[in-house]
Coordinates of C-alpha atoms in Angstrom, one line a residue:
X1 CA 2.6 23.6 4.7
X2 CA 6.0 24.5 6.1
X3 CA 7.3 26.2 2.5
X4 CA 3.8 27.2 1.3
X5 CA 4.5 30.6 -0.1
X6 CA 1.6 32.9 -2.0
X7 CA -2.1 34.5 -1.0
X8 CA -3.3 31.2 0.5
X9 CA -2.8 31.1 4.5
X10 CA -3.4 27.0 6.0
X11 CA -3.3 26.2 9.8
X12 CA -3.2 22.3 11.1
X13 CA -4.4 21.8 14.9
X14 CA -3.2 18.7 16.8
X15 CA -6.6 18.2 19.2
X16 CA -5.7 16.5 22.8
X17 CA -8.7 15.5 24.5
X18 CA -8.4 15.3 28.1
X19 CA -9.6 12.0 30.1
X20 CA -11.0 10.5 26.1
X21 CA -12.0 6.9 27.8
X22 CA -13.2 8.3 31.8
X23 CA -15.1 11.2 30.4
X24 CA -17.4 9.5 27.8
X25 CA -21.0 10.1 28.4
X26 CA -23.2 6.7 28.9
X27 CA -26.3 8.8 27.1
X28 CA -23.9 9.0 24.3
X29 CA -23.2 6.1 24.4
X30 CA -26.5 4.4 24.3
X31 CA -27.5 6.9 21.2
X32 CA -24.8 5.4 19.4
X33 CA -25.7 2.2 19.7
X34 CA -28.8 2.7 18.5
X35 CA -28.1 4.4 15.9
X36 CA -25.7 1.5 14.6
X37 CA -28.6 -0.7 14.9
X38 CA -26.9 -3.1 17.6
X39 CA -30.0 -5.3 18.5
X40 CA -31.5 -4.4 22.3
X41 CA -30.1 -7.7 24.2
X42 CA -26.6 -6.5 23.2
X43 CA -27.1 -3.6 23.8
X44 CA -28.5 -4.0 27.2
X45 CA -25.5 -6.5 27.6
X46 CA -22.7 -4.2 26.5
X47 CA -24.6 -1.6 29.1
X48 CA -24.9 -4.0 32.0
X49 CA -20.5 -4.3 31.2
X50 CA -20.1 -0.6 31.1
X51 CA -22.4 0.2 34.4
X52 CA -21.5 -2.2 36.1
X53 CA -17.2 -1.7 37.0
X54 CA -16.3 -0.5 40.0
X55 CA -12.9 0.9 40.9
X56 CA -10.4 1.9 43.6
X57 CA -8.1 4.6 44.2
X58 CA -4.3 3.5 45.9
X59 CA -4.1 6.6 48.2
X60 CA -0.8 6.5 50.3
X61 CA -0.2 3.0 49.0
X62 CA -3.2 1.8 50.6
X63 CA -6.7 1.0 48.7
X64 CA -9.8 3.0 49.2
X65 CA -13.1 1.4 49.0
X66 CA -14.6 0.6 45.3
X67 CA -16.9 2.6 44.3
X68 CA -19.3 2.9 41.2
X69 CA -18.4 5.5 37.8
X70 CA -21.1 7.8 36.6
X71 CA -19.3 7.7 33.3
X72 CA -16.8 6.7 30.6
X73 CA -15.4 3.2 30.0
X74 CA -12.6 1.3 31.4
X75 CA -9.2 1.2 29.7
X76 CA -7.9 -2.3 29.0
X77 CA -11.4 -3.6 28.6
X78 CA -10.9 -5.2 25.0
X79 CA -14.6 -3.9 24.4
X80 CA -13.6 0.0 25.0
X81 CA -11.8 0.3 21.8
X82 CA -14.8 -0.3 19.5
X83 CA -17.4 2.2 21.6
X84 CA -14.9 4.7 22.0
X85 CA -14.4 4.8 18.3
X86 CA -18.5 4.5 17.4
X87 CA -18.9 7.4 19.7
X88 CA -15.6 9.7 17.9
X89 CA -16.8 8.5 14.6
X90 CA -19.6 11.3 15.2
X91 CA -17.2 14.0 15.0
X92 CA -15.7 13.1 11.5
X93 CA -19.8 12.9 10.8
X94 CA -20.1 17.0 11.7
X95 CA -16.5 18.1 10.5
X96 CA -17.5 16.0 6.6
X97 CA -21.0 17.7 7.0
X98 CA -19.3 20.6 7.4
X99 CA -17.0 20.5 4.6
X100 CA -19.7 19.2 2.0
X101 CA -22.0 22.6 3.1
X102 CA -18.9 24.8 2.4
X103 CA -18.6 26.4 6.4
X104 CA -15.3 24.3 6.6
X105 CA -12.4 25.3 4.1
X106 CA -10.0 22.1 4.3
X107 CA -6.7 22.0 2.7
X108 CA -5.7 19.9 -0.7
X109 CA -3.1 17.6 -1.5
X110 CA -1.6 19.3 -4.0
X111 CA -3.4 21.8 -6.6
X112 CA -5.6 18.8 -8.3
X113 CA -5.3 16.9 -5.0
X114 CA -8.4 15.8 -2.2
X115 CA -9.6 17.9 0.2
X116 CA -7.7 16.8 3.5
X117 CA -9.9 18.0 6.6
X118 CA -9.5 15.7 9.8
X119 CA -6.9 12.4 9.5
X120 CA -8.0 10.7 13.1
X121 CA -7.4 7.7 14.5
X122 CA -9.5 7.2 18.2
X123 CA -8.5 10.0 20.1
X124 CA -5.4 11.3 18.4
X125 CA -6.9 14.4 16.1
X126 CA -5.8 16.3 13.3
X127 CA -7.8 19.4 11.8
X128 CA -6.8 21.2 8.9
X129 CA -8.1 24.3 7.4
X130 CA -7.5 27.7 5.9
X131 CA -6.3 30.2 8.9
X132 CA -8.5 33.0 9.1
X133 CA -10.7 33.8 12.2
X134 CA -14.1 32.7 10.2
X135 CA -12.0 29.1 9.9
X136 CA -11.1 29.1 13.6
X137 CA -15.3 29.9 14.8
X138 CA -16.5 26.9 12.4
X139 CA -13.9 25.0 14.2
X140 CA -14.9 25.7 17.9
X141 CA -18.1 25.1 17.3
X142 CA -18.2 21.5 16.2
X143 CA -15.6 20.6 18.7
X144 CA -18.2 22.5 21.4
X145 CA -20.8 20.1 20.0
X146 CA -19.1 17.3 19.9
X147 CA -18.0 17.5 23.3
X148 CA -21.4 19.2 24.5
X149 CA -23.0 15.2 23.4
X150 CA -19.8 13.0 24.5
X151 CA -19.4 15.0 27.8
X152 CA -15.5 15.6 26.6
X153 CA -13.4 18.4 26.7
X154 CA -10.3 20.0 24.9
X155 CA -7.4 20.4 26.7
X156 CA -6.7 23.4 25.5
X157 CA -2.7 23.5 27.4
X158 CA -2.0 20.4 25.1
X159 CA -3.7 21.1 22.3
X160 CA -1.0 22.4 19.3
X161 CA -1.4 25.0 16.2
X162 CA 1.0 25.1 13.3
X163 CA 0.5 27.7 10.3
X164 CA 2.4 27.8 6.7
X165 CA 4.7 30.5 6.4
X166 CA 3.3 32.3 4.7
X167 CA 0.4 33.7 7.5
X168 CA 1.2 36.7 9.1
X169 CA 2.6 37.3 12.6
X170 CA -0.2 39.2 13.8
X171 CA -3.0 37.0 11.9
X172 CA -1.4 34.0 14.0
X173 CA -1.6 36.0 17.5
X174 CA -5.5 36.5 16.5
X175 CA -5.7 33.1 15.7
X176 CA -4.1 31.8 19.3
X177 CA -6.2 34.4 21.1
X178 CA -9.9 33.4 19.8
X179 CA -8.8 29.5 19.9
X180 CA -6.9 29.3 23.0
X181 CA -4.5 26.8 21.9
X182 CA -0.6 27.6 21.7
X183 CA 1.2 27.8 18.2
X184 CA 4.3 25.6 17.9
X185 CA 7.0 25.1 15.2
X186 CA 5.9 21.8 14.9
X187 CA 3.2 19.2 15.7
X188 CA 5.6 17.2 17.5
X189 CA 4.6 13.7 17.1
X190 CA 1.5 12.1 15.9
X191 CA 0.4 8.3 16.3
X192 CA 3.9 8.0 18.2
X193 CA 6.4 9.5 15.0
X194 CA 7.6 12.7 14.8
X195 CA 6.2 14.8 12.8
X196 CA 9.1 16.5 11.1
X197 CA 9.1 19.9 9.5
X198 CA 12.3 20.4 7.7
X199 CA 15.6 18.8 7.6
X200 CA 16.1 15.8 9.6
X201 CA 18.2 15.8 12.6
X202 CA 19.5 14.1 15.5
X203 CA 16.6 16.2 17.6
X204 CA 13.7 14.6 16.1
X205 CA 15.0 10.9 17.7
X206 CA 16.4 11.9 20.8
X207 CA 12.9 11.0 22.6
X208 CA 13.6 7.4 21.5
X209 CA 17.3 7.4 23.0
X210 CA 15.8 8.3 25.9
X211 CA 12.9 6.0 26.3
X212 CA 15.6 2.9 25.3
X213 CA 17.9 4.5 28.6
X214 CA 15.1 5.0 30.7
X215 CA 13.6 1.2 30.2
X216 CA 17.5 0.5 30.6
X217 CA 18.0 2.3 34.5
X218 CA 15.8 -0.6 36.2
X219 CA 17.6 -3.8 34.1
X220 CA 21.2 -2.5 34.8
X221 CA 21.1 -3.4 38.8
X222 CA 19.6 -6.4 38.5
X223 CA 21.8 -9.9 38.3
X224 CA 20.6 -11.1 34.8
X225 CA 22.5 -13.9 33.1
X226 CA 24.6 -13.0 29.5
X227 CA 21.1 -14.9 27.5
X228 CA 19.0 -12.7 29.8
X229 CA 20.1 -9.3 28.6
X230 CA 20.8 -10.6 25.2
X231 CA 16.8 -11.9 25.5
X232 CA 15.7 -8.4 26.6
X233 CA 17.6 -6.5 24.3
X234 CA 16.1 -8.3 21.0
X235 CA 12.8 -8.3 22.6
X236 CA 12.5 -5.3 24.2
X237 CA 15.1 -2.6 23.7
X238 CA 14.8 -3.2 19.7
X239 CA 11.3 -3.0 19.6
X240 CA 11.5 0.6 21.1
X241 CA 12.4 2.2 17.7
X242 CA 11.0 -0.5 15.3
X243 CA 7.8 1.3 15.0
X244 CA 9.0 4.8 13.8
X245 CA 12.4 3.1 11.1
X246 CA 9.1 1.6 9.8
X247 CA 7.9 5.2 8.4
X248 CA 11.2 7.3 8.7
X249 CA 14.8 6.5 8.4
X250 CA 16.9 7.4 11.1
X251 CA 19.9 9.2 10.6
X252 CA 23.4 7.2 11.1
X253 CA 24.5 8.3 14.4
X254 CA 21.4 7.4 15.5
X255 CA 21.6 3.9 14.9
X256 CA 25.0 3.7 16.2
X257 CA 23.9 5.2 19.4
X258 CA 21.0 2.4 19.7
X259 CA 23.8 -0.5 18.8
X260 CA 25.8 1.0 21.2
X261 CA 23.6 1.2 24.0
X262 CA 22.2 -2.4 23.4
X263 CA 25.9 -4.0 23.0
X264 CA 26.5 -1.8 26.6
X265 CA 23.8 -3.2 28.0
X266 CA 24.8 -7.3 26.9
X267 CA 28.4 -6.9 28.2
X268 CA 27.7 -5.0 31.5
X269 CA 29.8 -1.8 30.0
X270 CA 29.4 0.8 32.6
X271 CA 30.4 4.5 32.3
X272 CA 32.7 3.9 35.8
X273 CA 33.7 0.7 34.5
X274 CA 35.2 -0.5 30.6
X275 CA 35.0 -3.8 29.9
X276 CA 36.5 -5.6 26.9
X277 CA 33.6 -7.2 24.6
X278 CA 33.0 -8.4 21.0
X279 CA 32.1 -6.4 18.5
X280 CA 30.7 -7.1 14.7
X281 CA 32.1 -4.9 12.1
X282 CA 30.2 -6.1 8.7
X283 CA 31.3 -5.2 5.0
X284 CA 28.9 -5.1 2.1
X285 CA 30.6 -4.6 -1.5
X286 CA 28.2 -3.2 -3.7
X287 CA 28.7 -4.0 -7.9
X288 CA 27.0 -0.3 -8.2
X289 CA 26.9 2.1 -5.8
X290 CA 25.7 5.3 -6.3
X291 CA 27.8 8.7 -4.4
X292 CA 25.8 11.3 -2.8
X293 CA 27.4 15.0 -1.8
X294 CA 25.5 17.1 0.5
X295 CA 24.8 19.5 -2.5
X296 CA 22.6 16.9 -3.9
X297 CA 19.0 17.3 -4.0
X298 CA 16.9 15.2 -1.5
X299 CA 15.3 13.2 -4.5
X300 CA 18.5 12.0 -5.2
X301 CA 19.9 11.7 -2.0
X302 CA 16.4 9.3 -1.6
X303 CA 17.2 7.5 -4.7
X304 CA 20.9 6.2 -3.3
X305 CA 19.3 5.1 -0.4
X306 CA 16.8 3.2 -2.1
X307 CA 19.0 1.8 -4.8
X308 CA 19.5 -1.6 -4.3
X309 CA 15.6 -2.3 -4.6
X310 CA 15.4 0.1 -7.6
X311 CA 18.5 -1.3 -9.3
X312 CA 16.1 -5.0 -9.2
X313 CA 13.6 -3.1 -11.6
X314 CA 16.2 -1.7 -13.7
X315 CA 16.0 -3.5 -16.8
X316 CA 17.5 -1.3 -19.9
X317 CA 20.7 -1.7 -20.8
X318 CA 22.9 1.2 -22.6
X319 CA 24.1 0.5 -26.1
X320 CA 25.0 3.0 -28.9
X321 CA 21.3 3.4 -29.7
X322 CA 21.5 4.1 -33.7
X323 CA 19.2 0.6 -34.3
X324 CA 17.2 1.2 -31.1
X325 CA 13.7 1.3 -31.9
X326 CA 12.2 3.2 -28.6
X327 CA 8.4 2.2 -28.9
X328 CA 8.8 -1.2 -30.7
X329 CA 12.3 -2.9 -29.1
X330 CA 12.3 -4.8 -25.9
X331 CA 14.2 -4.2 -22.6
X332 CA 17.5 -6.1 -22.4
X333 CA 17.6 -7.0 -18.6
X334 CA 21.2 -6.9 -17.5
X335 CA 20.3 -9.8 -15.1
X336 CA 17.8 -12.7 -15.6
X337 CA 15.0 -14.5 -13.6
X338 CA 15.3 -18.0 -12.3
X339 CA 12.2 -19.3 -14.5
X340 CA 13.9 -16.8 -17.6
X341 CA 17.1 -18.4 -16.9
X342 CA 16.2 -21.7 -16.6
X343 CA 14.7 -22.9 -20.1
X344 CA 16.5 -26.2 -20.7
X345 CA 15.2 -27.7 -17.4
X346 CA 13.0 -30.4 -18.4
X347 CA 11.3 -30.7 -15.5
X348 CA 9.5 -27.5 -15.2
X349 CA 5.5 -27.1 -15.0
X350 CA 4.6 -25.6 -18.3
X351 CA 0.7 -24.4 -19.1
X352 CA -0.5 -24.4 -22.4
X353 CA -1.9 -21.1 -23.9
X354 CA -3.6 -21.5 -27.8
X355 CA -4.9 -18.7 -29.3
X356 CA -6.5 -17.9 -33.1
X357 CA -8.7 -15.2 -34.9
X358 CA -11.4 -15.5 -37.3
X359 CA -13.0 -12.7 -39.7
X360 CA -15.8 -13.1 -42.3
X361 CA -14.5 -11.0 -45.0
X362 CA -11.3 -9.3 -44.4
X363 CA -12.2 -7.0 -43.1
X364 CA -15.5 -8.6 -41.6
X365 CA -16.8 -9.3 -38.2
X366 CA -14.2 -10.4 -36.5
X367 CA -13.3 -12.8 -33.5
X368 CA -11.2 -13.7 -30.8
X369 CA -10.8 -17.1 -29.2
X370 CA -8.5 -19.4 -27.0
X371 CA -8.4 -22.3 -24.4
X372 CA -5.9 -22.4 -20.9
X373 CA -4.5 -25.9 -20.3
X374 CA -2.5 -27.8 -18.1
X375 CA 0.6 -29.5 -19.2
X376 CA -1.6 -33.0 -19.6
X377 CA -4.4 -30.8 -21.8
X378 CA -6.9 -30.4 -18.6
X379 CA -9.0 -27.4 -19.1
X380 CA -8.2 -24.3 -17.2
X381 CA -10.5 -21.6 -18.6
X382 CA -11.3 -20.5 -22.2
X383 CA -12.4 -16.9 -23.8
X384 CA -14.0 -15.5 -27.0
X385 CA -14.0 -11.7 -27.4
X386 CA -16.0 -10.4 -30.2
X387 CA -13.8 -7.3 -31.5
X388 CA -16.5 -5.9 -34.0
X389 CA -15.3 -5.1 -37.6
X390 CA -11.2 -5.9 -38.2
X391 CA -8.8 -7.6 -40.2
X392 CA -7.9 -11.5 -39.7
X393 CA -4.5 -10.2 -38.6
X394 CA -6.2 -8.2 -35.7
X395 CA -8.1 -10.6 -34.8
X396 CA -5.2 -13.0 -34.4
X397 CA -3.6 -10.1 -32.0
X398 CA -6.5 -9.2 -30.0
X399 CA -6.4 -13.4 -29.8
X400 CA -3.0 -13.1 -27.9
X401 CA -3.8 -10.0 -26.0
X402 CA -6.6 -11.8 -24.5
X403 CA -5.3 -14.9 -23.6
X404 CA -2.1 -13.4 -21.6
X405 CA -4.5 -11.1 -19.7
X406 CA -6.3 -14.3 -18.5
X407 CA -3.1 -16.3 -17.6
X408 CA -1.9 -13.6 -15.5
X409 CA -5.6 -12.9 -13.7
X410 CA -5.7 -16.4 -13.2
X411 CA -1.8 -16.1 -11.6
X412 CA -0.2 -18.5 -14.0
X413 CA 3.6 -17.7 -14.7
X414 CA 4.7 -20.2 -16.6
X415 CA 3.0 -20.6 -19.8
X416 CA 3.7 -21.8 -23.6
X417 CA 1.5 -19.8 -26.3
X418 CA 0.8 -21.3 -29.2
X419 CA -0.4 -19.2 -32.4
X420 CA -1.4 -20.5 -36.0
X421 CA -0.1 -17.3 -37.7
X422 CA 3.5 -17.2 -38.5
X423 CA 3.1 -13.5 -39.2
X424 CA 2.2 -12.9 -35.8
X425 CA 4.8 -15.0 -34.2
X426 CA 7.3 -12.6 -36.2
X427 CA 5.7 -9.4 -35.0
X428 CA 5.8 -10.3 -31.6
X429 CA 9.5 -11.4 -32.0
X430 CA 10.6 -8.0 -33.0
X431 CA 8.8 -7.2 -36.7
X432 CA 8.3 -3.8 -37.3
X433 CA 4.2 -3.9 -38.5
X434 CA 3.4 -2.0 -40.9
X435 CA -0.2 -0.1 -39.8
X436 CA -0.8 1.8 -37.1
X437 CA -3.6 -0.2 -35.7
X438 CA -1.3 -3.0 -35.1
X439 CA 1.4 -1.2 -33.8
X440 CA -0.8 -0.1 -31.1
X441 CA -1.8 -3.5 -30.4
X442 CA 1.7 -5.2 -30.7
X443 CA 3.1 -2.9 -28.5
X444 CA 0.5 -4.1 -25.4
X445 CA 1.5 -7.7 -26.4
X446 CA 5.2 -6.7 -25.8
X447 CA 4.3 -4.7 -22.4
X448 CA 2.4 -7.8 -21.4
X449 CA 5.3 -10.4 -22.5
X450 CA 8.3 -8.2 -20.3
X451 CA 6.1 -8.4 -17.0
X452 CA 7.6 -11.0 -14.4
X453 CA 6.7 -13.9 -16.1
X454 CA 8.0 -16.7 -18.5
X455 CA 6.1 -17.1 -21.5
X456 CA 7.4 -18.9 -24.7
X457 CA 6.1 -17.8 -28.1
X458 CA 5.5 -20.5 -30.8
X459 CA 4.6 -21.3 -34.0
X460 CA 1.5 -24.1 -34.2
X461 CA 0.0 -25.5 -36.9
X462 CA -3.6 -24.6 -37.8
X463 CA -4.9 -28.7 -36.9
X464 CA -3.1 -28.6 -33.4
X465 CA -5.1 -25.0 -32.8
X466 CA -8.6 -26.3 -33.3
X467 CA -9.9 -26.0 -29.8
X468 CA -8.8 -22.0 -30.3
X469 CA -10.1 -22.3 -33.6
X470 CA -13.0 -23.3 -32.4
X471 CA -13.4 -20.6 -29.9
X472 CA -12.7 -17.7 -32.2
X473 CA -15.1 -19.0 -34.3
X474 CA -17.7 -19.0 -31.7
X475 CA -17.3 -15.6 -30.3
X476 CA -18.7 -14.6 -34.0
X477 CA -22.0 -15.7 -32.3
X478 CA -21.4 -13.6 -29.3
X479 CA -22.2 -9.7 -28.2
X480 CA -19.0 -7.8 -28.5
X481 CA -17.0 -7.8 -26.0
X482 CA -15.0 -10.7 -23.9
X483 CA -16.8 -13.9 -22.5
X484 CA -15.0 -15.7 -20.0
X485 CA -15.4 -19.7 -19.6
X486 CA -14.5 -21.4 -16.9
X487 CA -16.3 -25.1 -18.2
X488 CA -15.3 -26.1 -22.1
X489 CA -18.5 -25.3 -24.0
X490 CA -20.5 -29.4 -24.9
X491 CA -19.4 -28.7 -28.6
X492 CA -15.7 -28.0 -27.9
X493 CA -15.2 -31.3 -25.6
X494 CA -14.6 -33.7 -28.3
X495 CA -11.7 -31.5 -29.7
X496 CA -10.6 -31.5 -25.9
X497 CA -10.6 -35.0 -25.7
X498 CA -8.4 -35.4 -29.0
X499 CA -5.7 -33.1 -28.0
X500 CA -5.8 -35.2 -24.6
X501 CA -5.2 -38.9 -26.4
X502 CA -2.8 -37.4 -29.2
X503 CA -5.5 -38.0 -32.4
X504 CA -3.6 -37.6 -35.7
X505 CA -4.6 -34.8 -37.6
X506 CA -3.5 -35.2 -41.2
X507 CA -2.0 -32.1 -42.9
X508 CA -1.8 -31.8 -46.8
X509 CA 1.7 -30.2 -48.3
X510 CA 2.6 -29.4 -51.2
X511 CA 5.7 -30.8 -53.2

């Protein structure tokens, strides 16, 4: 919103509710759980906890007599959470109601994006919409509903509103006029991180400096052991921050400051007093580091700072490129996986994937089949796919295609796939096919095979594939389409049983 230019005018509104937990009405309260269908004895249960607290007022540190509430619920109660957010819930109810009739004119994420109205989580609010004056009216009067039922009300001190640029000086002094809540150049923070508008500076953390000194000012007097302070500074002072670095990344000096204020705090280093401590200074060679200059565009800038992840998927290597085929050739990783590089271990668990085709008449109707086995021949799962009218050849691929996208559902990464056609085995191996159709079809195989897996490619004969065999066959019989089994069908069992014991299966060849 903040470099929105054009006809289009947006405002956000950061709702603060004062008192959210001791103003909530108990009639409210009681609708609500009706209207979630919570059956009467809870009901009457969760009521008899609400009614029931009493409380007690330290007045010049003395305690006043308790006395009962007429309202709201008690913080800390581990049941408050879940009415409070029943009872808010009704207000995304009215503001989507809203929306879906048209009165409410939300802002999208991007020109093909959702319509984003109200992100709220409990009591902390967001409202989005176009800034006009009709905008602001639709918006007071579901908030003067909503807090007309739940016996709320909007601070309206607290409460911010921030517009895109693009909206007028004197449209915003309407605005802030008929809602009564103060414009701001920014929303400040939401769900405890800053919202930032702009560039990112030493500003937006300073709050987090000073929470870490503040929590800091009772500790330092106190006689705490060296494994103490070194105890609350992992436990406490480094949790401070951990929170926001999870969603933004502080600048440099910021992080300094934060090391620098915890290693203070460990060695007793005072302001009036310097004290000689240790001090790690750590040095990280990088194999590939990328330079940023402030000219730089943020994307890029992002892209350095994320590069040692992004350099892990990086898996083309530059060549001279005159034989590269662009479509067809696979990715030459510049670094290898264990399982990739570890091929001549013997030891290794090793699945068994066999695939075939079948097709009456070439072309014909056509068939897919194939079995998943352990490394001792145990049955895993088997499919048939009925592909309709195609070629033996396609019906081979479609074969293959099928049975890798059932060893990866079924989360098996190390796998050995068998196939009876020798013309296959080469297409898959690099072979530029000749038709488009298989082209197409080839080139999934080939996105399926440089996923992060191991799967070894092999040439079987056509009497070690009869349980595929079998299964391509059979899926002839089928609708189109793939059928899944998870037991071997009774008629494939006695094949299952051969491969298990070794059978012999003569092969004639020609001299």
């Amino acid at each position: 919103m903040s470099r929105l230019r054009g006809k289009k005018l947006f405002m956000s509104i950061k709702i603060d509710i004062e008192k959210a937990y001791d103003s909530l009405s108990w009639d409210f309260i009681h609708d609500i759980l009706i209207a979630a269908g919570i059956p009467s004895n809870l009901r009457r249960l969760i009521f008899q906890c609400i009614t029931t607290a009493s409380m007690q007022v330290l007045w010049n540190g003395e305690l006043t007599e308790s006395f009962n509430m007429g309202r709201g619920i008690r913080q800390g109660c581990p049941l408050s959470p879940y009415i409070f957010v029943l009872c808010i819930e009704r207000m995304s109810h009215l503001i989507s109601s809203a929306v879906g009739e048209g009165v409410w004119r939300p802002i999208r994420a991007g020109r093909h994006g959702p319509p984003l109205s109200h992100p709220m989580f409990a009591d902390d609010l967001l409202l989005f919409s176009k800034a006009s004056l009709e905008q602001v009216q639709v918006i007071k009067n579901v908030l003067d509903a909503l807090c007309a039922a739940l016996g709320q009300k909007v601070n309206t001190a607290k409460s911010l509103l921030f517009f895109s640029r693009n909206v007028s000086s004197d449209l915003r002094a309407q605005i802030m006029q008929a809602s009564g809540f103060v414009a701001a150049p920014s929303l400040r923070r939401y769900l405890g991180v800053p919202l930032i508008v702009g560039r990112v500076t030493r500003d937006h953390f300073q709050s987090v400096i000073t929470r870490v000194r503040s929590r800091l000012e009772g500790w330092e007097s106190r006689c705490l052991s060296l494994a103490s302070r070194i105890t609350l500074a992992r436990s406490v002072i480094q949790i401070i921050p951990y929170y926001s670095m999870q969603v933004l990344k502080f600048p440099a000096s910021i992080c300094d400051e934060l090391e620098c204020i915890c290693r203070n705090f460990i060695w007793r280093h005072r302001a009036d007093q310097r004290k000689l401590h240790l001090k790690y200074v750590g040095r990280v060679d990088e194999a590939l580091k990328l330079h940023t200059s402030p000219p730089n565009s943020w994307l890029w800038k992002a892209i350095t700072r994320a590069w040692n992840q992004v350099s892990k998927g990086a898996t083309w290597t530059v060549s001279h490129g005159d034989r590269a085929r662009f479509w067809e050739d696979r990715p030459q990783a510049a670094h290898m996986s264990v399982l990739r590089a570890a091929e001549s271990f013997s030891g290794g668990w090793q699945d068994q994937l066999n695939t075939d085709g079948a097709s009456k008449g070439n072309p014909g109707p056509a068939g897919a089949g194939g079995v998943l086995r352990k490394e001792d021949g145990v049955w895993i799962a088997g499919f048939a796919r009925h592909v309709g009218i195609a070629t033996a050849i396609v019906a081979e691929l479609w074969g293959v295609l099928s049975g890798l996208e059932l060893a990866w559902e079924l989360d098996y990464w190390h796998v050995l796939l068998d196939v009876d056609s020798l013309l296959v085995t080469r297409l898959i191996a690099g072979s530029r096919p000749g038709a488009l159709q298989l082209r197409t079809i080839v080139r999934e195989i080939r996105l399926w095979l440089e996923r992060d897996w191991h799967v070894e490619v092999s040439h079987q004969y056509r009497e070690g594939n009869s349980v595929a065999d079998w299964m391509a066959r059979w899926s002839l019989s089928l609708p189109l389409g793939l059928h899944i089994q998870h037991t071997p069908p009774p008629k494939v069992r006695a094949l299952l049983s051969g491969d298990i014991v070794g059978a012999a299966l003569p092969r004639l060849c020609s001299i």
